[in-house]
Short mmCIF file of N, CA and C in Angstrom, two decimals:
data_model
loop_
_atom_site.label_atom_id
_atom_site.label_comp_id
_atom_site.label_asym_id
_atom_site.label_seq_id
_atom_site.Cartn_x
_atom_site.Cartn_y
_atom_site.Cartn_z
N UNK F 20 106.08 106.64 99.16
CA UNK F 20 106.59 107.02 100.46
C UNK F 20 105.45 107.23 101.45
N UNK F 21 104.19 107.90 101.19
CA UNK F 21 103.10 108.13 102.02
C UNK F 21 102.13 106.93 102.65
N UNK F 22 102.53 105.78 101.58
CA UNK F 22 102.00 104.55 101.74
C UNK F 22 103.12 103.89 103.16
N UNK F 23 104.25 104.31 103.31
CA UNK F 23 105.15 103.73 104.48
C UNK F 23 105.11 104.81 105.58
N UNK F 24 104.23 105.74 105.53
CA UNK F 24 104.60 106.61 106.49
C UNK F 24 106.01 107.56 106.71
N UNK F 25 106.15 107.65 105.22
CA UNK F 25 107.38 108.77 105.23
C UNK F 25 107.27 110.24 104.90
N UNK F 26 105.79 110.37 104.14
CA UNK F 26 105.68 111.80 103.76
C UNK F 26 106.11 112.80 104.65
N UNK F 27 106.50 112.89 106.01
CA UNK F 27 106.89 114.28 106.52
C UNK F 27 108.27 114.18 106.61
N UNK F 28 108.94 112.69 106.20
CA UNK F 28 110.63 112.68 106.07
C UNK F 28 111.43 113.05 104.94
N UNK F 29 110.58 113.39 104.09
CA UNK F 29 111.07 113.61 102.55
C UNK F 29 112.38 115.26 102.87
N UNK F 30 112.42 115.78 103.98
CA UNK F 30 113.37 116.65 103.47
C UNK F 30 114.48 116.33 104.59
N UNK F 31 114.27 115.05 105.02
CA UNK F 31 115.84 114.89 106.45
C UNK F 31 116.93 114.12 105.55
N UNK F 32 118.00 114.31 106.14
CA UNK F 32 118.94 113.62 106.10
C UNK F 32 119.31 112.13 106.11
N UNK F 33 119.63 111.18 105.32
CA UNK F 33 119.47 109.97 105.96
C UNK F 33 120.01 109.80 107.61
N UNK F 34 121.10 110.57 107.83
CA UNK F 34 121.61 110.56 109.69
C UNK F 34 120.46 111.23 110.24
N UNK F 35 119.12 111.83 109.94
CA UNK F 35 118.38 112.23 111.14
C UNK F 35 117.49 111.33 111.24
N UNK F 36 117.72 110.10 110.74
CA UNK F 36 116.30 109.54 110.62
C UNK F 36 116.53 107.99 111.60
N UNK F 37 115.33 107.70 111.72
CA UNK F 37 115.67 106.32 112.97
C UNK F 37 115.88 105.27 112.32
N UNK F 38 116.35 104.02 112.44
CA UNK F 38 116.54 102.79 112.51
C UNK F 38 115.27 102.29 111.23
N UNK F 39 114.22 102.25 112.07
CA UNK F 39 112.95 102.04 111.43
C UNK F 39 112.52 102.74 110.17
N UNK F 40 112.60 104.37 110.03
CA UNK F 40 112.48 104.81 108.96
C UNK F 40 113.60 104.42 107.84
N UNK F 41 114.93 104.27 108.38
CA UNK F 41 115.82 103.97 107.01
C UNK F 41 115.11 102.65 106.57
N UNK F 42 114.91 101.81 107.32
CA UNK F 42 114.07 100.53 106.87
C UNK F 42 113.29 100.64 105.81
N UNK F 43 112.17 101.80 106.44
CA UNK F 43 111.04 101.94 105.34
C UNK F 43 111.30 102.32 104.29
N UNK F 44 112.41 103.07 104.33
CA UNK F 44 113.08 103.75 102.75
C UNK F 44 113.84 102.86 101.76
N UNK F 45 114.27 101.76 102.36
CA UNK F 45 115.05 100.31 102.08
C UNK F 45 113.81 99.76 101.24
N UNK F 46 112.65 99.31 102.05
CA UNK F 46 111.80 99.10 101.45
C UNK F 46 110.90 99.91 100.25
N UNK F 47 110.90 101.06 100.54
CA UNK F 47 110.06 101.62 99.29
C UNK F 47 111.26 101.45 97.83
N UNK F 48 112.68 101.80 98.34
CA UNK F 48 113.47 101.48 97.01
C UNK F 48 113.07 100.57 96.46
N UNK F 49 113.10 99.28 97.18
CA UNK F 49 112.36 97.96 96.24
C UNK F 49 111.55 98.03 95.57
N UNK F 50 110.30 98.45 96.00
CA UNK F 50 109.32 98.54 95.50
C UNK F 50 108.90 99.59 94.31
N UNK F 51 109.90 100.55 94.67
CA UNK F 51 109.61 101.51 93.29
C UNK F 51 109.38 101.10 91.76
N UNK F 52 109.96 99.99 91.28
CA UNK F 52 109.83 99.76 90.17
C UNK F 52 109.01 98.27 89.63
N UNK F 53 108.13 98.30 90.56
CA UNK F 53 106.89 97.35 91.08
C UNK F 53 107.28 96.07 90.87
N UNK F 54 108.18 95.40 91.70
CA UNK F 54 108.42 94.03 91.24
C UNK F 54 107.96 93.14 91.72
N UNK F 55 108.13 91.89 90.85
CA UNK F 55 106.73 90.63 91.06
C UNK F 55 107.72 89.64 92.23
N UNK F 56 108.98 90.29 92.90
CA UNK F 56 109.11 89.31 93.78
C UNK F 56 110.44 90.56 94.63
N UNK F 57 110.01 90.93 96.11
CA UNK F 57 111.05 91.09 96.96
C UNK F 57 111.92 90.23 97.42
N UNK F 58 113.10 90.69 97.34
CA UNK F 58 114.04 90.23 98.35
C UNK F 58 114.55 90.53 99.53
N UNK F 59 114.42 90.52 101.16
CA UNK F 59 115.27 91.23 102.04
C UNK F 59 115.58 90.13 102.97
N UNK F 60 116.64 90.58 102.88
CA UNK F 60 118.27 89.85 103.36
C UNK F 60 118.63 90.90 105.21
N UNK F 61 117.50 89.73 106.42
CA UNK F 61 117.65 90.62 107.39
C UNK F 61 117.47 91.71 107.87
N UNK F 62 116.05 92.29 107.47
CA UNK F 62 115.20 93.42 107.43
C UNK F 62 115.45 94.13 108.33
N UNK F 63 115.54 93.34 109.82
CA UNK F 63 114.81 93.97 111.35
C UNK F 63 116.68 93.42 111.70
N UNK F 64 117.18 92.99 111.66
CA UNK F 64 118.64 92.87 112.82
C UNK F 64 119.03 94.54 113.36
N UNK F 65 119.03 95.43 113.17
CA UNK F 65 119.16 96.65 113.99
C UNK F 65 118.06 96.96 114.63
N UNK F 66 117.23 96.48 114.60
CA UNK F 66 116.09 97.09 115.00
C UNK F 66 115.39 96.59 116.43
N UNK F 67 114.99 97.34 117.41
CA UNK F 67 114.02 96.87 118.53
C UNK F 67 113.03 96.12 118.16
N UNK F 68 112.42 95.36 118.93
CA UNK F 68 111.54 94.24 119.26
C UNK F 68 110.02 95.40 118.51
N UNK F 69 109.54 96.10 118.82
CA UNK F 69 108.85 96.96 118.47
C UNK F 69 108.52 97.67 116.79
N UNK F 70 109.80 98.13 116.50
CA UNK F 70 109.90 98.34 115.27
C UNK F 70 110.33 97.14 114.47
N UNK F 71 110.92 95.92 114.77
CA UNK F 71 110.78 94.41 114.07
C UNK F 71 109.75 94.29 113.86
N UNK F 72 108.72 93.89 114.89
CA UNK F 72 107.22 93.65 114.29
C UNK F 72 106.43 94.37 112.92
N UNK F 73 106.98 95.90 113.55
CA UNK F 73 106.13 97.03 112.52
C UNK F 73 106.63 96.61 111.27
N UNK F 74 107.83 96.57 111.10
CA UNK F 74 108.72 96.02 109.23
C UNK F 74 108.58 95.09 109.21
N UNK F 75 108.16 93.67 109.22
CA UNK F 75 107.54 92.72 109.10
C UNK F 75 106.49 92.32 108.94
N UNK F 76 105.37 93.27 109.90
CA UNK F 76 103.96 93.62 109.55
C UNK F 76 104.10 94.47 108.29
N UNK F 77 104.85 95.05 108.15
CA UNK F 77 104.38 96.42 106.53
C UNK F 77 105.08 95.24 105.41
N UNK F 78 105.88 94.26 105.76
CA UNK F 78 106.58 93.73 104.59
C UNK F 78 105.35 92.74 104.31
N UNK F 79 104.75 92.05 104.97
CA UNK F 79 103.26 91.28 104.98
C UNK F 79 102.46 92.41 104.60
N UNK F 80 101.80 93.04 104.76
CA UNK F 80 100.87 93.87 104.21
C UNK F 80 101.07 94.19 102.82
N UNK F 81 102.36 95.09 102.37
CA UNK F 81 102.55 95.37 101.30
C UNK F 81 102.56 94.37 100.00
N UNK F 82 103.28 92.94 100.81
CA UNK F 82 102.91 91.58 99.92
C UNK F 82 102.14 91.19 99.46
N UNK F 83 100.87 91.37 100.26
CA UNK F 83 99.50 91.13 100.29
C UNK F 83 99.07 92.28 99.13
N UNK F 84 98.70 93.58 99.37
CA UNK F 84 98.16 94.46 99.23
C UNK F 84 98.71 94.70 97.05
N UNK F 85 100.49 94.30 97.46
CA UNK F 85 100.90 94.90 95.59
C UNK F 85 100.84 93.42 94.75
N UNK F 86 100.36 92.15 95.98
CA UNK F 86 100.84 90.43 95.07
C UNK F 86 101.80 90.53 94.78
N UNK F 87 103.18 90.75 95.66
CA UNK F 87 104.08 90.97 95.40
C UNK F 87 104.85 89.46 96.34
N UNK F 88 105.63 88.20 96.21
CA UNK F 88 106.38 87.66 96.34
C UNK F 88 107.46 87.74 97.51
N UNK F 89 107.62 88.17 98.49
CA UNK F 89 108.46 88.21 99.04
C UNK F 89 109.19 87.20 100.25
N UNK F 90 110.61 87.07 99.78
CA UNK F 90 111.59 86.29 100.62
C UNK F 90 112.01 87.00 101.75
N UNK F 91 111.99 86.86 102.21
CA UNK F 91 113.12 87.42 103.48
C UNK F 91 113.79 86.26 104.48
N UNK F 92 114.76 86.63 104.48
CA UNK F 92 116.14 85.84 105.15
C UNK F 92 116.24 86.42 106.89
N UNK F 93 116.12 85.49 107.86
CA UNK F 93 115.64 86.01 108.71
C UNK F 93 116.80 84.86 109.56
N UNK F 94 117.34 85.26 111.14
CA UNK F 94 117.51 84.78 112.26
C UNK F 94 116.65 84.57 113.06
N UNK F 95 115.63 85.32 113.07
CA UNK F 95 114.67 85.78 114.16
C UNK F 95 113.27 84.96 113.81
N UNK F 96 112.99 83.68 114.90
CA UNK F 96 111.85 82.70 114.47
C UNK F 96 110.62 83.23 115.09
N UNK F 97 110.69 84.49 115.51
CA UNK F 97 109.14 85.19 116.28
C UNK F 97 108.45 85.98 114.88
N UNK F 98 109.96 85.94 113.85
CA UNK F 98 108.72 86.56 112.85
C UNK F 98 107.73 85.63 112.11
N UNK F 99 108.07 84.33 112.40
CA UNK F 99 107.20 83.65 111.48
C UNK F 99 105.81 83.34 111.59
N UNK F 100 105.67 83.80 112.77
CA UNK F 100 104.00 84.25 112.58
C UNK F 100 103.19 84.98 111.95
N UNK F 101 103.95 85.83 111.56
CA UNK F 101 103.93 86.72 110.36
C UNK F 101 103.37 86.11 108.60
N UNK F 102 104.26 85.04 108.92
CA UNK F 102 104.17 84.75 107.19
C UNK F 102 103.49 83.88 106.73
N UNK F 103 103.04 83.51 105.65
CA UNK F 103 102.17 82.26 105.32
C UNK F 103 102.94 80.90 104.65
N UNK F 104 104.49 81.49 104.88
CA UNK F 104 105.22 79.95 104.37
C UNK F 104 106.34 80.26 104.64
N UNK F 105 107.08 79.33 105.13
CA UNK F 105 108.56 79.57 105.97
C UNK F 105 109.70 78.07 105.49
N UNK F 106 110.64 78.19 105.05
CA UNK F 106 111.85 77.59 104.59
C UNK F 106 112.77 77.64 105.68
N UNK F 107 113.46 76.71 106.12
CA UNK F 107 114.11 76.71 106.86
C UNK F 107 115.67 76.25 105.87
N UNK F 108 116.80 76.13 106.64
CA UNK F 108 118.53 75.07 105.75
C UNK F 108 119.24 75.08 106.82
N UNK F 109 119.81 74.06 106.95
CA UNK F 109 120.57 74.03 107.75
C UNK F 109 121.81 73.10 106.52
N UNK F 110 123.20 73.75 106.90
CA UNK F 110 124.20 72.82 106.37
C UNK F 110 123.99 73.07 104.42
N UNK F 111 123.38 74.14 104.38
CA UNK F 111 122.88 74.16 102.73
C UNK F 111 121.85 73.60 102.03
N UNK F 112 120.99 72.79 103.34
CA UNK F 112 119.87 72.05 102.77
C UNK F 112 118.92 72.70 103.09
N UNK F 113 117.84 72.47 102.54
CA UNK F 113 116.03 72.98 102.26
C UNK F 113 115.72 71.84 103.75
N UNK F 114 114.99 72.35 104.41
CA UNK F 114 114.21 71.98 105.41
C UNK F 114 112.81 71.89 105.22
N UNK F 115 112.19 70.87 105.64
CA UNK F 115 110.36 70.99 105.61
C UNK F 115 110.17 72.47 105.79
N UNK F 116 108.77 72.50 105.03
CA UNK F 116 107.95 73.34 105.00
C UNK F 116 107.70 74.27 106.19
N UNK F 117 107.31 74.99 106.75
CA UNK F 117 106.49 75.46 108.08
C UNK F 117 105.34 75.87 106.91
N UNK F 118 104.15 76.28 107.42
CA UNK F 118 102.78 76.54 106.63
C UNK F 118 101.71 76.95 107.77
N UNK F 119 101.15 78.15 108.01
CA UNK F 119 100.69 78.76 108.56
C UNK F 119 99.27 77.97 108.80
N UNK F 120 99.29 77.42 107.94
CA UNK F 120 97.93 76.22 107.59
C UNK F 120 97.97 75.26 108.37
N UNK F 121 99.59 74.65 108.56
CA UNK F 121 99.65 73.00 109.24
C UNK F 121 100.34 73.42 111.00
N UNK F 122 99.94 74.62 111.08
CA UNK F 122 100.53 75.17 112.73
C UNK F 122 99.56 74.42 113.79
N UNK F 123 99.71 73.87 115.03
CA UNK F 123 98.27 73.61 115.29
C UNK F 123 97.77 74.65 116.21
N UNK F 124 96.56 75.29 116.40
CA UNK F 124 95.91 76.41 116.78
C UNK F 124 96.31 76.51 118.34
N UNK F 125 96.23 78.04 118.76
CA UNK F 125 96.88 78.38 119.84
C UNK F 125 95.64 78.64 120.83
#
């Protein structure tokens, strides 16, 4: 929890807490039992433009940081700057690659 920035939430309510923190708590559940691959299914859809970035940045970091695998299922194509490999489907199909590698520089 101290690793997401929750240590001073440990005694609220889930109703006192914001948008963003239930997030982080979403996320540490996952992670509690150290697994070699996340799943999140629409991380940021409640969330402001602001706190999207931040759970997307901590879901990249933490990926990085435990070598931990993670998918996430997303609407939102501003996060993919974020990631180092992106899947697209349309109609049930697999779409080319995106690859943070083959972007051309900004």
């Amino acid at each position: 929890m101290c690793s997401l920035g929750l240590e001073k939430q440990l005694d609220r309510r889930p109703h006192q807490l914001s948008g963003g923190q239930r997030q982080r708590i979403a996320i540490a559940r996952g992670l509690i039992n150290d697994p070699s691959v996340l799943l999140v299914d629409e991380p940021t859809s409640a969330l402001d433009e602001d706190r999207s970035r931040e759970i997307v940045g901590l879901l990249a970091e933490l990926s990085r940081d435990r070598n931990v695998a993670t998918v996430m299922v997303t609407h939102d194509l501003s996060q993919l700057i974020l990631v180092d490999r992106a899947y697209g489907m349309r109609s049930g199909a697999l779409l080319p690659t995106y690859s943070r590698l083959s972007t051309p520089a900004s």
